[in-house]
PDB file of C-alpha atoms in Angstrom:
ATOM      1  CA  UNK Y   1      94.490  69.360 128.346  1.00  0.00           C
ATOM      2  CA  UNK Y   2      93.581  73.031 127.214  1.00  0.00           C
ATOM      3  CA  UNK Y   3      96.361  74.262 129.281  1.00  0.00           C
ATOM      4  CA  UNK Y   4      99.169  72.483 127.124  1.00  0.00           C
ATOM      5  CA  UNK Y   5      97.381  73.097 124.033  1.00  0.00           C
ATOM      6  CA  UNK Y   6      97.321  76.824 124.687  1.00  0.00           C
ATOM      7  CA  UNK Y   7     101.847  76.242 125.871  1.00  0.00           C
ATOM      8  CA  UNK Y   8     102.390  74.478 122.804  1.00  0.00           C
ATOM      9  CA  UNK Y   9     100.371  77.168 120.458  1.00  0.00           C
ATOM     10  CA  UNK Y  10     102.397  79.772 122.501  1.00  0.00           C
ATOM     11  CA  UNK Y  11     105.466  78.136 121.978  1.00  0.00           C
ATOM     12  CA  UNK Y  12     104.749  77.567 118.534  1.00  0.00           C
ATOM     13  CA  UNK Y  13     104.097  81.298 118.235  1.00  0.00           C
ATOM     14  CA  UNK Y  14     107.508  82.163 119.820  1.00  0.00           C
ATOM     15  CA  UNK Y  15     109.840  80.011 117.696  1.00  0.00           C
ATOM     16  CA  UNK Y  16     107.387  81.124 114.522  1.00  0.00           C
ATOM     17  CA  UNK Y  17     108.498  85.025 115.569  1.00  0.00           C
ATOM     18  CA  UNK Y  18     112.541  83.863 116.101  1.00  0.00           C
ATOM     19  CA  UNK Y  19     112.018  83.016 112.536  1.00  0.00           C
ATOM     20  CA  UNK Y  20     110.548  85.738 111.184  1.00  0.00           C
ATOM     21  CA  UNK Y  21     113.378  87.935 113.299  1.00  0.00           C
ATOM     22  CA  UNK Y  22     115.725  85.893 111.527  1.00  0.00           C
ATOM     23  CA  UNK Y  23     114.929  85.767 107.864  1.00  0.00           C
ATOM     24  CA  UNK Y  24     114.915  89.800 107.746  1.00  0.00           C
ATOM     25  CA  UNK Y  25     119.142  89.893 107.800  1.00  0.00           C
ATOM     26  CA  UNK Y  26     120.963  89.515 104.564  1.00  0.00           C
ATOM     27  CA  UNK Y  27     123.010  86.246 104.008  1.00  0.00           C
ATOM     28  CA  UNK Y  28     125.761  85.343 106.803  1.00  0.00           C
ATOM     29  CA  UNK Y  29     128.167  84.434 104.024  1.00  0.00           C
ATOM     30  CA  UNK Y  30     129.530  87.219 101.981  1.00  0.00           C
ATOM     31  CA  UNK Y  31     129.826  85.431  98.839  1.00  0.00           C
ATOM     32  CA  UNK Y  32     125.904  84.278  99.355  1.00  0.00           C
ATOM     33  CA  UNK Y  33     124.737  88.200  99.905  1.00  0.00           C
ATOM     34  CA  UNK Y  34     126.766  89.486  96.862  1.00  0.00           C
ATOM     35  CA  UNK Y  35     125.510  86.571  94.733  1.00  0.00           C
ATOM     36  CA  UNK Y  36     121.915  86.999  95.982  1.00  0.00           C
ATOM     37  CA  UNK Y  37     122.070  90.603  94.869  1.00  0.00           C
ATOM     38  CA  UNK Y  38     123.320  89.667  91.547  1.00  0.00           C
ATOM     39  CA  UNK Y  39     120.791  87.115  91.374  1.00  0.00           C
ATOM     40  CA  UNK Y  40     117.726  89.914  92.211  1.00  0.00           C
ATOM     41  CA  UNK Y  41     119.001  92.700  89.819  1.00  0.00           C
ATOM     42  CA  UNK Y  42     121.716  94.601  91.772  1.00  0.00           C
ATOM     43  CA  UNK Y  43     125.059  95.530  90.889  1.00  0.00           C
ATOM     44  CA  UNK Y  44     127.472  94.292  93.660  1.00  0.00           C
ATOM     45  CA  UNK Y  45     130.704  94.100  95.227  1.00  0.00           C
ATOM     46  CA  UNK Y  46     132.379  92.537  97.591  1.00  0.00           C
ATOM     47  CA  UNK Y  47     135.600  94.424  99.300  1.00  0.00           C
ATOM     48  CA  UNK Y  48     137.977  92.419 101.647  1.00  0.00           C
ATOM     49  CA  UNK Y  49     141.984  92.139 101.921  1.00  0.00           C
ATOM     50  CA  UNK Y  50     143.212  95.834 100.654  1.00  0.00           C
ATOM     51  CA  UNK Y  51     139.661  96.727  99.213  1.00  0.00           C
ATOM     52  CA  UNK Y  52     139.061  97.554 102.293  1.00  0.00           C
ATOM     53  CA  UNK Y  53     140.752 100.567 103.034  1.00  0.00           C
ATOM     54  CA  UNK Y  54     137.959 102.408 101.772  1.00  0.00           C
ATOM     55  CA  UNK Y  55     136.134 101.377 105.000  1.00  0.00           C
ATOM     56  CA  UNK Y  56     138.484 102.115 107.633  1.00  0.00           C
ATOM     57  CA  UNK Y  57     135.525 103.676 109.234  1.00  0.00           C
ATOM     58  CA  UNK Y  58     133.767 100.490 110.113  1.00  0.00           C
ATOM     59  CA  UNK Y  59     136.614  99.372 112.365  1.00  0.00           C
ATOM     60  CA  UNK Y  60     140.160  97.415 112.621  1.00  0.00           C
ATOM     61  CA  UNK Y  61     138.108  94.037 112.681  1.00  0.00           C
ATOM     62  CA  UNK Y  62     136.160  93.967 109.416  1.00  0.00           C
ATOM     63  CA  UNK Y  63     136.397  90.848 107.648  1.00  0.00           C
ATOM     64  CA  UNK Y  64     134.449  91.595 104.202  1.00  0.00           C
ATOM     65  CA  UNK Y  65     132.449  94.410 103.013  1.00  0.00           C
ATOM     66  CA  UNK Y  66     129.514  93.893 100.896  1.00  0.00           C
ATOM     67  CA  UNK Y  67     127.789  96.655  99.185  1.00  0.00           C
ATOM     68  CA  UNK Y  68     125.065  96.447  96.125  1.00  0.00           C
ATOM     69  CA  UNK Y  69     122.679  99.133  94.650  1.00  0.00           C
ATOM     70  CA  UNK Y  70     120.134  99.078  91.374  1.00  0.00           C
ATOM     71  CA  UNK Y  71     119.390 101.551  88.787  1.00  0.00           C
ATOM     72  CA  UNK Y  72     116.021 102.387  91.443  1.00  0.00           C
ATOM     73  CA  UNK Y  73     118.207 103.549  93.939  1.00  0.00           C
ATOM     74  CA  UNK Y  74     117.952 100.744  96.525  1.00  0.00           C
ATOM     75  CA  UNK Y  75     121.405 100.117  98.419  1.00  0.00           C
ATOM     76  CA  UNK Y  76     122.790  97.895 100.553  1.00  0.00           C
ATOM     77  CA  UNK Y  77     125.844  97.916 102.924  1.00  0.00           C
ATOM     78  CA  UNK Y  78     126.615  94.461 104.530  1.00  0.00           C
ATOM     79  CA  UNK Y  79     129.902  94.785 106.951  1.00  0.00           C
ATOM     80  CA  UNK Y  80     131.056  91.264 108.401  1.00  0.00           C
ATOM     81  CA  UNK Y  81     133.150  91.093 111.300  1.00  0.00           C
ATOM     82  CA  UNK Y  82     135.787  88.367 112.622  1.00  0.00           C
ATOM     83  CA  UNK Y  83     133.147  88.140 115.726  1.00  0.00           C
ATOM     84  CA  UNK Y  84     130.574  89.265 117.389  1.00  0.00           C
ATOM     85  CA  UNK Y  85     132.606  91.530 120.462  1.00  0.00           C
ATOM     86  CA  UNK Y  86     134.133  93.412 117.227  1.00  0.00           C
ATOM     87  CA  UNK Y  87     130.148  94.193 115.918  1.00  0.00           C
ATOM     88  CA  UNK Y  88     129.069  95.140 119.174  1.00  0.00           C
ATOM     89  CA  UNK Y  89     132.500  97.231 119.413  1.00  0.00           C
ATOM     90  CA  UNK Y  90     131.600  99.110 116.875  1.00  0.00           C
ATOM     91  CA  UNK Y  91     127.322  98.837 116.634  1.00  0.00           C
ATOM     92  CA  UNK Y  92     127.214 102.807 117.854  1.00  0.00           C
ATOM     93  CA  UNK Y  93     129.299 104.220 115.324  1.00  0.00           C
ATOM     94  CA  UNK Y  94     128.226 102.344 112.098  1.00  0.00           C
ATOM     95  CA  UNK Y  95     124.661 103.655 113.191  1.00  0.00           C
ATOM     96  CA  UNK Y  96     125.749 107.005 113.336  1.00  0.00           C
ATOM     97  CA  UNK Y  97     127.298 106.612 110.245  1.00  0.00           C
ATOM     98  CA  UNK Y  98     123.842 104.856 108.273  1.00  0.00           C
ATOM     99  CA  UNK Y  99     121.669 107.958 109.582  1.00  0.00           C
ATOM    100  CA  UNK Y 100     123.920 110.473 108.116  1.00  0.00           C
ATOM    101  CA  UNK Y 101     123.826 108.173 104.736  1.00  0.00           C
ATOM    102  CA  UNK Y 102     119.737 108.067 105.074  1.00  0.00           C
ATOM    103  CA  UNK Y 103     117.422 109.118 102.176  1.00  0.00           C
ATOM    104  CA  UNK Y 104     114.090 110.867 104.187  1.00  0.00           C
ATOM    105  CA  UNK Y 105     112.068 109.108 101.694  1.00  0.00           C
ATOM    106  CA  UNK Y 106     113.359 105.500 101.670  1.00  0.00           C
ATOM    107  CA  UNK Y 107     112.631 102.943 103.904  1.00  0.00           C
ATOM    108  CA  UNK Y 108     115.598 102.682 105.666  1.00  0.00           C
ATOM    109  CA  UNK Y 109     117.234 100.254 107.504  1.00  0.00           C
ATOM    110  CA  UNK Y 110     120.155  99.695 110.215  1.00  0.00           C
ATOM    111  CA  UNK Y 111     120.393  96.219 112.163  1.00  0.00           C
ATOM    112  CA  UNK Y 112     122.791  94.428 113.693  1.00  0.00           C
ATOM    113  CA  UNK Y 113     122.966  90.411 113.279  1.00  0.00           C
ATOM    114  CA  UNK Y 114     125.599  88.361 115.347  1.00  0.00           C
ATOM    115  CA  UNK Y 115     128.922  89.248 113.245  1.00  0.00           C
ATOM    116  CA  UNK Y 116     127.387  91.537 110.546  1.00  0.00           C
ATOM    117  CA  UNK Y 117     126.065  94.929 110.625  1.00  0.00           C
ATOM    118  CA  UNK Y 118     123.993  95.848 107.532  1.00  0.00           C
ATOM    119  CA  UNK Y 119     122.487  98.950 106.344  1.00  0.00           C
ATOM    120  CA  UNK Y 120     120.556 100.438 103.172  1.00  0.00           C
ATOM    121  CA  UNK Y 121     116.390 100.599 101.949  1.00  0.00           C
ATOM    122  CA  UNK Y 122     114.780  96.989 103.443  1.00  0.00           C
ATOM    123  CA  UNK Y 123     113.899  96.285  99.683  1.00  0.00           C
ATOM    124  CA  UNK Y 124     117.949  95.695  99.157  1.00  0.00           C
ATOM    125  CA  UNK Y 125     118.162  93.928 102.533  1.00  0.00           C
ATOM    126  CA  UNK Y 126     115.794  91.264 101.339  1.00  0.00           C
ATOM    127  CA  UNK Y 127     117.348  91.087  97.874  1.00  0.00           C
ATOM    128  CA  UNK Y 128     120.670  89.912  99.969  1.00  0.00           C
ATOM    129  CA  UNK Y 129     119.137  87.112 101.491  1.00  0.00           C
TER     130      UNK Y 129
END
């Protein structure tokens, strides 16, 4: 009997975490993240079709761009791909990219979730939940 109590507090533990893991990343629908900013203060936009040109760097198989920033300097950069073989493709270089973009004094942030890479101070990640 103390056996399975102590697997099913374990378990319980273990999906808890998965959550926690999960709620960190920014909305998985563009149009959700940019309205989330909006909602929390930040001024944001959402780049796809020919608006994206200005990210070439992120890769042939971007689907929409979202970036958002407030008059505090927090900033976000939320890139969604058409899958997640095209994020993985191009995980390496969009890191490289966020450290060179990196304020020493922020909290800064680069993750990867399924189709979406995201980057910017964690206080703007959470606002884009």
């Amino acid at each position: 009997m103390k056996k399975s109590i102590k697997l099913i507090a374990l378990a319980l533990v273990a999906v808890m975490m998965c959550a926690l893991l999960v709620a960190c990343a920014p909305a998985k629908d563009p149009a959700d993240a940019k309205a989330a900013l909006e909602e929390n203060g930040y001024t944001a936009v959402k780049f796809e079709g020919l608006g994206l040109l200005a990210y070439v760097w992120a890769g042939d198989d971007v689907e929409t761009v979202v970036t958002g920033v407030n008059g505090d300097g927090e900033n976000v950069t939320i890139i969604y791909y058409e899958d997640n073989e095209a994020a993985n493709d191009a995980w390496e270089d969009i890191q490289e990219y966020a450290e060179g973009e990196k304020d020493e004094e922020s909290d800064w942030v680069c993750k990867k979730s399924g189709n979406m890479i995201y980057f910017g101070t964690s206080a703007a990640v959470k606002a884009a939940k």
